[in-house]
Short mmCIF file of N, CA and C in Angstrom, two decimals:
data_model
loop_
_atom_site.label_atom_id
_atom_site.label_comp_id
_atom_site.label_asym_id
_atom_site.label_seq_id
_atom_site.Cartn_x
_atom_site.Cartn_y
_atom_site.Cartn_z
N UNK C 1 1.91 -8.72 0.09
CA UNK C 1 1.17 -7.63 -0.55
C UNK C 1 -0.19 -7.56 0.11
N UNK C 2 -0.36 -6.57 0.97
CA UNK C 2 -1.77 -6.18 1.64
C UNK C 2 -2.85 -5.80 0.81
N UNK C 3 -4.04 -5.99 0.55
CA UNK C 3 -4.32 -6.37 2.05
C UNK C 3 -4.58 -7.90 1.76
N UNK C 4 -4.73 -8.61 0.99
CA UNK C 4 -4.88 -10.06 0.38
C UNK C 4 -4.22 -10.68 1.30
N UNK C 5 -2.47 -10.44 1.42
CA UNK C 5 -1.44 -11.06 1.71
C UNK C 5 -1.44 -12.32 0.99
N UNK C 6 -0.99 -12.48 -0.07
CA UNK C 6 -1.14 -13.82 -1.03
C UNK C 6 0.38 -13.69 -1.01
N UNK C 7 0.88 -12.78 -2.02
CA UNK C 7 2.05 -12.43 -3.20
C UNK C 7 2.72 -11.93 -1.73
N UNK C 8 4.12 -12.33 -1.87
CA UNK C 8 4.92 -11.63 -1.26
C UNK C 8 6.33 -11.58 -1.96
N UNK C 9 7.26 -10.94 -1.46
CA UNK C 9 8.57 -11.11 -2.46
C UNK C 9 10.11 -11.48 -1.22
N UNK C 10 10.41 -12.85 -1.34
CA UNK C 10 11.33 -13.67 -0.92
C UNK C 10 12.76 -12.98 -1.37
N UNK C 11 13.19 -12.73 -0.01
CA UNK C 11 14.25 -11.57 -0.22
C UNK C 11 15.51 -13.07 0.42
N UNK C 12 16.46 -13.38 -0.82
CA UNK C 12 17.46 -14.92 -0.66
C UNK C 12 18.92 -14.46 -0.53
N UNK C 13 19.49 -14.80 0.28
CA UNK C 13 20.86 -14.20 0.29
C UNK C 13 21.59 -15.66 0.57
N UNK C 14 22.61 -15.15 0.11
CA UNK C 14 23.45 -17.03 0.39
C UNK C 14 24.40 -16.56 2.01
N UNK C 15 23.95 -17.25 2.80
CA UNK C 15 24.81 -16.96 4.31
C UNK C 15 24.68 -16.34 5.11
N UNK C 16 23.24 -15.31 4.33
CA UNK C 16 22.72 -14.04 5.03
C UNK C 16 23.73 -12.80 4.81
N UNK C 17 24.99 -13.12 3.37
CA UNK C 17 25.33 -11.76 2.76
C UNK C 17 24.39 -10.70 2.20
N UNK C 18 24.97 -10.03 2.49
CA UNK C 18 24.04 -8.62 1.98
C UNK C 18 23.12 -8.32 0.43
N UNK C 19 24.23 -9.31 -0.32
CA UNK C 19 23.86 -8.91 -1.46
C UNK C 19 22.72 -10.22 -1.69
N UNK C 20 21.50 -10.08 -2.03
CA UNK C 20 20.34 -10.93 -2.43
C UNK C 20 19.64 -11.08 -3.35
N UNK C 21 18.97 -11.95 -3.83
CA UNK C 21 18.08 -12.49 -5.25
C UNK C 21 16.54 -12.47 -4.54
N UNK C 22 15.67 -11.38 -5.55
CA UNK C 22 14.51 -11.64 -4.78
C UNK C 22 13.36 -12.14 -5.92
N UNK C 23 12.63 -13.50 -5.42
CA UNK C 23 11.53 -13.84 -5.92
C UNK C 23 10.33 -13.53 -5.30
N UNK C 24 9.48 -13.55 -6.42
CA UNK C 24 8.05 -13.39 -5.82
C UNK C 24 7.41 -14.96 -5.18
N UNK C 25 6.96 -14.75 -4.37
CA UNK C 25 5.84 -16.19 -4.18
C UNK C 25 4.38 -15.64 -3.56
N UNK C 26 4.06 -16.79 -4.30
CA UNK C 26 2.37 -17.10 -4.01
C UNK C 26 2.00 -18.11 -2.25
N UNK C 27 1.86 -17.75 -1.45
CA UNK C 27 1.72 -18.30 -0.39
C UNK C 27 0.54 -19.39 -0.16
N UNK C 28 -0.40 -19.20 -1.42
CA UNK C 28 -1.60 -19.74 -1.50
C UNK C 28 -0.67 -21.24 -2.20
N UNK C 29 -0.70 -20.77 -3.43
CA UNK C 29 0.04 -22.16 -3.95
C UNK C 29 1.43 -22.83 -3.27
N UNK C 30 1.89 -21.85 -2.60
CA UNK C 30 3.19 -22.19 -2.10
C UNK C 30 4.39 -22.57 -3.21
N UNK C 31 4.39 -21.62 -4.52
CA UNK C 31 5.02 -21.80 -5.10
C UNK C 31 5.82 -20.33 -5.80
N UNK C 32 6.93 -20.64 -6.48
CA UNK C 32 7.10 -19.04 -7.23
C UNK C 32 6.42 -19.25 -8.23
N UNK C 33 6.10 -17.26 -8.50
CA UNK C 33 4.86 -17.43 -8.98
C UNK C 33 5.97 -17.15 -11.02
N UNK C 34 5.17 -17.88 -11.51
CA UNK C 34 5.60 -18.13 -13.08
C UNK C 34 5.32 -16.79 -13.58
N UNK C 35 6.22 -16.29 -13.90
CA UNK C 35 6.40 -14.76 -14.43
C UNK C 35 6.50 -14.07 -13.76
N UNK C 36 6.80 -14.22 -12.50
CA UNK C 36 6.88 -13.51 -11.54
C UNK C 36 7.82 -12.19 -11.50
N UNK C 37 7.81 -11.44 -10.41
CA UNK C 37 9.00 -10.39 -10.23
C UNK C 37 10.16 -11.73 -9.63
N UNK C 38 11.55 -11.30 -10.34
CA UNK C 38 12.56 -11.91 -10.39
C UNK C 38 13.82 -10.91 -10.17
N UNK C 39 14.70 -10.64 -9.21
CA UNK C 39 15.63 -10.06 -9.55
C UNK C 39 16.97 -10.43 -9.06
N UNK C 40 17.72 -10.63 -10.39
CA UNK C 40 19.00 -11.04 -9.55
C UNK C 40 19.89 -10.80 -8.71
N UNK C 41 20.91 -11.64 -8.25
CA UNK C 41 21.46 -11.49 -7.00
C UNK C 41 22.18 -9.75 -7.07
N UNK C 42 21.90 -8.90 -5.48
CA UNK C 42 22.55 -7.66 -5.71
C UNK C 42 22.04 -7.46 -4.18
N UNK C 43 23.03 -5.81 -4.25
CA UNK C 43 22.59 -5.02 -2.76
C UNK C 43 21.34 -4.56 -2.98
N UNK C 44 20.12 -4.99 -2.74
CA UNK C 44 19.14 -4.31 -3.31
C UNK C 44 18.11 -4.18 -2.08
N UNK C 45 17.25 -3.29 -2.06
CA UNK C 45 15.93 -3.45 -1.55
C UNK C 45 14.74 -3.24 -2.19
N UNK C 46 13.46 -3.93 -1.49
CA UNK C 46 11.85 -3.63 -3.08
C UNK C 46 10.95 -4.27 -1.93
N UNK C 47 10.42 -2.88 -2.35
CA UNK C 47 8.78 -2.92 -1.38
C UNK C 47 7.84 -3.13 -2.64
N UNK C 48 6.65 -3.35 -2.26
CA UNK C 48 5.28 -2.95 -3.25
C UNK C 48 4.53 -1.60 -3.56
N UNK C 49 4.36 -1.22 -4.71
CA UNK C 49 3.92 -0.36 -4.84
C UNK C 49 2.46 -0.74 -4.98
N UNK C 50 2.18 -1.54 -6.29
CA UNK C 50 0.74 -2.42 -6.40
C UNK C 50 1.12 -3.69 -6.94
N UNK C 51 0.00 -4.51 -7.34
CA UNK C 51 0.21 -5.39 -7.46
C UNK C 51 1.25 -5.61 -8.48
N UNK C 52 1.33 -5.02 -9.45
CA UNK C 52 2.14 -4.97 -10.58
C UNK C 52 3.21 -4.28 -10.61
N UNK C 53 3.41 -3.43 -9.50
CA UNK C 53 4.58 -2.83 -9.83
C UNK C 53 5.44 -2.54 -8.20
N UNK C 54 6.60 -2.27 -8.13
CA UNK C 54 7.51 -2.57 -7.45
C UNK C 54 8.43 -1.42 -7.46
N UNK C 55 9.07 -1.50 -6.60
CA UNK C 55 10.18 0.37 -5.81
C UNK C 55 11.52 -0.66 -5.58
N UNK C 56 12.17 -0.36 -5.91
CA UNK C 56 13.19 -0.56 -5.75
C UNK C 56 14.66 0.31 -5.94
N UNK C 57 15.67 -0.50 -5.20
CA UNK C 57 17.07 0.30 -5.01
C UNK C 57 18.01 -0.38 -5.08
N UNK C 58 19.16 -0.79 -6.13
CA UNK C 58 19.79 -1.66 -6.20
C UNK C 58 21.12 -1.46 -6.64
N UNK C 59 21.89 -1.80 -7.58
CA UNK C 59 22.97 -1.78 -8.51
C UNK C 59 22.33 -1.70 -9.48
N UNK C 60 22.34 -0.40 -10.13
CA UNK C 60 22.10 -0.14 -11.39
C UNK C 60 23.35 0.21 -12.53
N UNK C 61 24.52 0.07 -12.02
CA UNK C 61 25.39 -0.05 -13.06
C UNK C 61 26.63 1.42 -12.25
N UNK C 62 27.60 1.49 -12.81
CA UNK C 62 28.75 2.40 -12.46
C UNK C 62 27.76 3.60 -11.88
N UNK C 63 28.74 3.71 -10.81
CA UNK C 63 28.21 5.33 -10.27
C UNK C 63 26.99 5.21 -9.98
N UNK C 64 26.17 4.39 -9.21
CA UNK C 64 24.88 3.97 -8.89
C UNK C 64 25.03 3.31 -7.39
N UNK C 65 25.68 3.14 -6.89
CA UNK C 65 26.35 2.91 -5.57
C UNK C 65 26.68 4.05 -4.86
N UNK C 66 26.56 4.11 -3.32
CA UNK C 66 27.39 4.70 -2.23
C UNK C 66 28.13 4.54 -1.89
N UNK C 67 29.58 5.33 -1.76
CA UNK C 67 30.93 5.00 -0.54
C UNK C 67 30.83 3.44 0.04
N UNK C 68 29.78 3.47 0.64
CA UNK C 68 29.45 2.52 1.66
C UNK C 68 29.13 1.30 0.58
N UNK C 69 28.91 1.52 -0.80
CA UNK C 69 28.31 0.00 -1.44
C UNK C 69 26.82 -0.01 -1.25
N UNK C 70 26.15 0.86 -0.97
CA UNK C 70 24.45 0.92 -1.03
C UNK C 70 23.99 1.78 -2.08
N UNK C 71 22.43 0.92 -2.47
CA UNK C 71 21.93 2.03 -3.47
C UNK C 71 21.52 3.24 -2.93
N UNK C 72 21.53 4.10 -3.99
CA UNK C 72 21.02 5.34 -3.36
C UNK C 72 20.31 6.05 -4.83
N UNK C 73 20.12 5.09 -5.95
CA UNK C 73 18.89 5.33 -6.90
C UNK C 73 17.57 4.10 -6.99
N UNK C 74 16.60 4.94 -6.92
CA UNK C 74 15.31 4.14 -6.70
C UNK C 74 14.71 4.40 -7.85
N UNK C 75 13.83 3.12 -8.20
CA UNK C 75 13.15 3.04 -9.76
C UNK C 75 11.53 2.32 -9.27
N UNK C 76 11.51 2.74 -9.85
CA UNK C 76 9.89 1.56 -10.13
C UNK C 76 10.15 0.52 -11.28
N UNK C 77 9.29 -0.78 -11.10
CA UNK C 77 9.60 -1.63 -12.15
C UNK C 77 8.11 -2.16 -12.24
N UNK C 78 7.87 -2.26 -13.50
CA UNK C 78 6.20 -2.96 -13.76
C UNK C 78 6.50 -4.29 -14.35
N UNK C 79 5.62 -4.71 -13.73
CA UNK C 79 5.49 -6.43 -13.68
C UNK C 79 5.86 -7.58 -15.16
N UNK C 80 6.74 -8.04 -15.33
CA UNK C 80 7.21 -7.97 -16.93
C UNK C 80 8.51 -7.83 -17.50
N UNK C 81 8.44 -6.52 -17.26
CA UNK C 81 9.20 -5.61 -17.71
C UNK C 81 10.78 -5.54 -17.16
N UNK C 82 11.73 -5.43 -18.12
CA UNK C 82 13.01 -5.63 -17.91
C UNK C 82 13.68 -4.65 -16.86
N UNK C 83 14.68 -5.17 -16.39
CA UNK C 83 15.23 -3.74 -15.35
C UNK C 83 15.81 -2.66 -16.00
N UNK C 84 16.16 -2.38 -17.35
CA UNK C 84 16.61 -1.68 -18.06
C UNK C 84 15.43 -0.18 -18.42
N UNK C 85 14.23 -1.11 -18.28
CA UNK C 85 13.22 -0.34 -18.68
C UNK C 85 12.39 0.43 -16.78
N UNK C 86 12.83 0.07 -15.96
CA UNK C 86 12.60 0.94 -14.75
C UNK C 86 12.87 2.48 -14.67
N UNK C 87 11.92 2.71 -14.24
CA UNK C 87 11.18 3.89 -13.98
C UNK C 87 11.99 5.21 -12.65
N UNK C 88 13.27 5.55 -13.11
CA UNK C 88 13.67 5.97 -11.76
C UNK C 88 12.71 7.60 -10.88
N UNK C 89 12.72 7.35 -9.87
CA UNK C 89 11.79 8.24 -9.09
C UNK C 89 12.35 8.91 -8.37
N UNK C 90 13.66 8.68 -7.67
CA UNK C 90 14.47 8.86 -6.95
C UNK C 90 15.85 9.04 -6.68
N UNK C 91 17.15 10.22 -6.82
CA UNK C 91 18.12 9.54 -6.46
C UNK C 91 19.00 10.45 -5.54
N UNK C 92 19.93 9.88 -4.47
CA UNK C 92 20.29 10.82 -3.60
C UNK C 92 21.50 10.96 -3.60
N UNK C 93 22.55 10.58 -2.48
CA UNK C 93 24.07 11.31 -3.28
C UNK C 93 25.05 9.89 -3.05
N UNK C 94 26.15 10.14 -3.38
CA UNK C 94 26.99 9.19 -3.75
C UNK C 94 27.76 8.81 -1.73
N UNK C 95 27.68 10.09 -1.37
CA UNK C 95 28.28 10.41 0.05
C UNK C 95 26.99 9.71 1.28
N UNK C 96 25.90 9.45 0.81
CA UNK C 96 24.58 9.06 1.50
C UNK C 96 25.11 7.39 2.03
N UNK C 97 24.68 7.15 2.97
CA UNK C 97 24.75 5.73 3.43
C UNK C 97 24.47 5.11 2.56
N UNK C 98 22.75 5.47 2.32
CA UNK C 98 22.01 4.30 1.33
C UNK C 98 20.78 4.74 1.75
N UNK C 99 20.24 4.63 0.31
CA UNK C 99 18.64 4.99 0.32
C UNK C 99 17.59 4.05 -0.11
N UNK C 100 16.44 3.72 0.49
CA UNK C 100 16.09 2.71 0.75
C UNK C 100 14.79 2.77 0.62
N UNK C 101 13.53 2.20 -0.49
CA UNK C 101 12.55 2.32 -0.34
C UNK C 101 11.52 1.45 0.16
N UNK C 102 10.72 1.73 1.44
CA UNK C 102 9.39 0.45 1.65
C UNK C 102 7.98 0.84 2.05
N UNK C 103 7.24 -0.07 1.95
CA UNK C 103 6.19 0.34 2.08
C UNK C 103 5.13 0.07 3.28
N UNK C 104 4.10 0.78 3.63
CA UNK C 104 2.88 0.38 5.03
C UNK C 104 1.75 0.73 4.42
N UNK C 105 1.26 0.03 5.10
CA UNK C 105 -0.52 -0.77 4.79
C UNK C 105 -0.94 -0.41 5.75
N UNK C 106 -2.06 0.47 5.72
CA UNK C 106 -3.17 1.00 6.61
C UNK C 106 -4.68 0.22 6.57
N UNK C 107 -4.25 -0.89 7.33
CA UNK C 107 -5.31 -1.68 7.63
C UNK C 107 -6.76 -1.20 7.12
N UNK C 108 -6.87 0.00 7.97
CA UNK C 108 -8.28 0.68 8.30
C UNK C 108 -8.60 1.77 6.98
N UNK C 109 -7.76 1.56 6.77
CA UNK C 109 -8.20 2.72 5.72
C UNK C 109 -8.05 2.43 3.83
N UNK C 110 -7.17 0.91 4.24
CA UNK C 110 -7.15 0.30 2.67
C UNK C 110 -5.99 1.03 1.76
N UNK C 111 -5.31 1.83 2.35
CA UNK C 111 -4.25 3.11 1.91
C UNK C 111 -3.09 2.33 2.31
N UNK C 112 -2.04 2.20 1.49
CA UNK C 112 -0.64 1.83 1.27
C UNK C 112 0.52 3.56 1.08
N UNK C 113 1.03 3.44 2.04
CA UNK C 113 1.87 4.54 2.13
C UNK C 113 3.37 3.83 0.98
N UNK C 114 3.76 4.68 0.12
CA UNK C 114 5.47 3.92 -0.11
C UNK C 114 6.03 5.56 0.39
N UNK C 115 7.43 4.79 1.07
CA UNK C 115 8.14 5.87 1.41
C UNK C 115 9.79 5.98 1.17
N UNK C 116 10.45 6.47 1.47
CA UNK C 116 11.87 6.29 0.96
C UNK C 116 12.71 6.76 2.27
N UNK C 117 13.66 6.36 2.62
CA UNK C 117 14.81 6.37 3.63
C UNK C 117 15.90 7.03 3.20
N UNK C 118 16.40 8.28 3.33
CA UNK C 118 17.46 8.67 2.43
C UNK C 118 18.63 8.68 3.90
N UNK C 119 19.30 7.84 4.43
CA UNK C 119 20.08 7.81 5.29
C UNK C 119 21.62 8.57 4.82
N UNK C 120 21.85 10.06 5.53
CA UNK C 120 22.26 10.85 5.07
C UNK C 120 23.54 10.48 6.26
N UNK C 121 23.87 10.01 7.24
CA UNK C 121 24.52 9.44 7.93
C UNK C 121 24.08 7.96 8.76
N UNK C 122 25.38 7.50 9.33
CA UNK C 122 24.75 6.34 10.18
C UNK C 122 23.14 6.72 11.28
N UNK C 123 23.35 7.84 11.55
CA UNK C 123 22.16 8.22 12.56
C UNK C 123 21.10 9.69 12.15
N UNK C 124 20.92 9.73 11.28
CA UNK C 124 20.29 10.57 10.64
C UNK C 124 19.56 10.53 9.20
N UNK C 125 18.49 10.45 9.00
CA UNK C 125 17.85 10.34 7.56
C UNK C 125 17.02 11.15 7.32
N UNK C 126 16.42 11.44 5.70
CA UNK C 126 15.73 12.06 5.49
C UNK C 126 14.27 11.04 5.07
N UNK C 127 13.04 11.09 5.10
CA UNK C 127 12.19 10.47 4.64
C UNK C 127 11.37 11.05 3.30
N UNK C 128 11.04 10.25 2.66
CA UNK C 128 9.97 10.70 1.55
C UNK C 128 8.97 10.00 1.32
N UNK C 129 7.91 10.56 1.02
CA UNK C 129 6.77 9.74 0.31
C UNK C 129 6.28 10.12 -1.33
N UNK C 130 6.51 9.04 -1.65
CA UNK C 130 5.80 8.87 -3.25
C UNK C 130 4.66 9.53 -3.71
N UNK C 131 4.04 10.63 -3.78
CA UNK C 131 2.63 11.20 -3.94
C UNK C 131 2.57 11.31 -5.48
N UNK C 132 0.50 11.33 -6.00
CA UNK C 132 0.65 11.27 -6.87
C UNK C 132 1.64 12.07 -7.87
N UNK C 133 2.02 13.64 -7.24
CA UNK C 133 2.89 14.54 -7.96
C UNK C 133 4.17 14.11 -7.96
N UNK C 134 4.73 13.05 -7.62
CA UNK C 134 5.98 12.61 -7.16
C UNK C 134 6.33 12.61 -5.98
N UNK C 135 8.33 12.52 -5.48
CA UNK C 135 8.27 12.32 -4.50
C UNK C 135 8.44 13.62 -3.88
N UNK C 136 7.93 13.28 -2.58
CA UNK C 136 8.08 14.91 -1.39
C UNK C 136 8.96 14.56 -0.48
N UNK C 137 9.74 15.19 0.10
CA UNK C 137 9.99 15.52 1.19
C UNK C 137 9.37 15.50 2.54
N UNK C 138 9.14 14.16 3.49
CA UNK C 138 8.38 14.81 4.90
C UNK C 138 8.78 15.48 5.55
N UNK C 139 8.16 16.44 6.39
CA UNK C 139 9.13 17.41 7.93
C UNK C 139 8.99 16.58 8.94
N UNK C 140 9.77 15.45 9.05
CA UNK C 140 10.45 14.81 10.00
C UNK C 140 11.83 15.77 10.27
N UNK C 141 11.90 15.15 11.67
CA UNK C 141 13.30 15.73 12.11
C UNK C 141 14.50 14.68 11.78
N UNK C 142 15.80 14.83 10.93
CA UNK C 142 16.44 14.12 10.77
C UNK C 142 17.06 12.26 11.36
N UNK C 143 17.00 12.86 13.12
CA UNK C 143 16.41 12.08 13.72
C UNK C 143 15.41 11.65 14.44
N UNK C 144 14.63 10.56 13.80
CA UNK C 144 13.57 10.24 13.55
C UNK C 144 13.06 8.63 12.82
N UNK C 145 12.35 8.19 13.50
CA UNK C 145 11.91 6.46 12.70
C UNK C 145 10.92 6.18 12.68
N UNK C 146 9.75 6.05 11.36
CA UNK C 146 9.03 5.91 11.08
C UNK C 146 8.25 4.50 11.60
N UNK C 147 7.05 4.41 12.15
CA UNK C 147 7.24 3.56 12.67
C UNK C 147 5.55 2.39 12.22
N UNK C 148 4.58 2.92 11.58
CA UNK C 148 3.95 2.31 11.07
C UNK C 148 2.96 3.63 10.63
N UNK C 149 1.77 3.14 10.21
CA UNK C 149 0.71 3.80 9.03
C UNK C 149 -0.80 3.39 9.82
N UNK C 150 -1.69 4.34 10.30
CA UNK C 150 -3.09 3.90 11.57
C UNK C 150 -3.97 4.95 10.93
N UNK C 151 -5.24 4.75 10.74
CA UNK C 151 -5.87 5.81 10.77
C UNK C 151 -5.83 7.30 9.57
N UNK C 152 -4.66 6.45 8.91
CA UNK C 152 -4.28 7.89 7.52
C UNK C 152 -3.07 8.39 8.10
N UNK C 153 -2.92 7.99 9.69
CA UNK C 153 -1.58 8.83 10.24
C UNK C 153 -0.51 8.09 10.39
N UNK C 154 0.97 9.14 10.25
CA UNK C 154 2.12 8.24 10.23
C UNK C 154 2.79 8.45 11.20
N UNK C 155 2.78 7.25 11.76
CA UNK C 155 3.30 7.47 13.34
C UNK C 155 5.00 6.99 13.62
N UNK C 156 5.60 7.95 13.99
CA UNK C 156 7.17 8.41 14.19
C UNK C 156 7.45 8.18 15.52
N UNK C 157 8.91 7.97 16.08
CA UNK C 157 9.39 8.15 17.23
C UNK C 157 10.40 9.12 17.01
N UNK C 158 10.69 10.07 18.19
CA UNK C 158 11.93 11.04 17.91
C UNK C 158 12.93 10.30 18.78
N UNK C 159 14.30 10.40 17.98
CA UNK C 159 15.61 9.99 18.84
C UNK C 159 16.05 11.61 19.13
N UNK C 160 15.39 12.68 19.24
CA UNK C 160 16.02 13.79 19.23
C UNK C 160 14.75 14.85 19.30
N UNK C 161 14.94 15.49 20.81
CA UNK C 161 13.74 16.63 21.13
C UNK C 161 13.71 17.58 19.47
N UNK C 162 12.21 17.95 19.50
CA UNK C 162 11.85 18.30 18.21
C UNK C 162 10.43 19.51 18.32
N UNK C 163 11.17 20.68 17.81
CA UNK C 163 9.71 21.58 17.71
C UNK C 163 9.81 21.42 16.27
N UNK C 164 8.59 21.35 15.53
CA UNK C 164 8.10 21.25 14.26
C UNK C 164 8.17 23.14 13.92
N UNK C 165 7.57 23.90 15.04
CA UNK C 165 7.26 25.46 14.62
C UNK C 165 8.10 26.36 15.62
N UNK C 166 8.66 27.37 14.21
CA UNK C 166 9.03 28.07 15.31
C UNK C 166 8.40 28.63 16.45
N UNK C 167 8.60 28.67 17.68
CA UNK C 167 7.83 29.26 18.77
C UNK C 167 6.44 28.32 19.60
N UNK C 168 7.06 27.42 18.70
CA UNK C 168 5.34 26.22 18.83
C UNK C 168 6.11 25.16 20.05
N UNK C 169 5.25 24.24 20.25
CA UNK C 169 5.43 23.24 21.17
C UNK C 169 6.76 22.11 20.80
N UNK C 170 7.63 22.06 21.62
CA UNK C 170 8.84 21.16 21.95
C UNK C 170 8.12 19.83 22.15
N UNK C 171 8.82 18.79 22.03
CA UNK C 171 8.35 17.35 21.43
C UNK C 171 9.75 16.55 22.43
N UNK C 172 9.35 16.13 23.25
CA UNK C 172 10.91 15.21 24.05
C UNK C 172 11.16 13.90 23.19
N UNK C 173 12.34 13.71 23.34
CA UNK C 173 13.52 12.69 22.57
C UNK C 173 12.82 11.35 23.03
N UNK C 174 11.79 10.54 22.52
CA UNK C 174 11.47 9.45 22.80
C UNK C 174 9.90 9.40 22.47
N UNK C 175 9.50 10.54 22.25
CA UNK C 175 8.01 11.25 21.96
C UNK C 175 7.60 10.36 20.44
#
């Protein structure tokens, strides 16, 4: 958790299966932290939102899964608080790979971006970011990979030439 980097959350899988148990730890004490965020073993992923609260995408029960066995509903969870009682923000389709939320830390600017991965095929996704109004939609080009957070700006690579406007400037496949 930036910018401290104390708290982080220990993502445990037995064998390096997919499905994982994630604890929080304290790096200072080198211990888990007592009351910590705890979640049991599942296909899940969880970035930080703040200190207290957490994005996540997991098994939330029937019909909460993809084809593929990935989540593709995202919740928030506050620090405490049961998974029953999460906050969903997000959810995309049953036919979706898997949707996936994480987060970047802008060093310079003290700004934490959370964003969401809506992988609409093996090679194609949609991105979102969490704003205070909820979530948006970015105009990324489907293919496309987000690639860190500098300056307030979010810096992308294209796997696929890209004009943003019609009639405006072409963008080459590696740009």
């Amino acid at each position: 958790l930036e910018p401290e980097e104390r708290l982080c959350l220990l993502i445990l899988s037995d064998g390096g299966e997919d499905a994982s148990e994630v604890r929080e730890f304290d790096l200072g004490t080198r211990a888990f932290v007592p009351g910590g965020f705890r979640l049991a073993r599942s296909k899940q992923d969880v970035a930080w939102l703040d200190a207290d609260t957490i994005v996540l995408g997991r098994d939330w029960g029937p019909g909460t899964l993809t084809q593929s066995g990935y989540a593709f509903v995202i919740k928030t969870l506050r620090r405490g608080a049961p998974l029953d009682q999460a906050h969903e923000i997000f959810r995309g389709q049953p036919t979706d790979v898997g949707v996936t939320p994480y987060s970047l830390f802008d060093a310079g600017t003290g700004r934490r971006a959370v964003l969401i991965n809506r992988s609409v095929s093996f090679f194609e996704a949609e991105t979102y970011a969490l704003a205070p109004s909820g979530v948006v939609r970015l105009p990324l080009p489907l293919k496309s990979t987000v690639q860190g957070l500098t300056g307030g700006r979010l810096l992308f690579t294209l796997e696929q030439a890209w004009t943003p406007e019609p009639g405006g400037a072409t963008y080459p496949q590696g740009a």
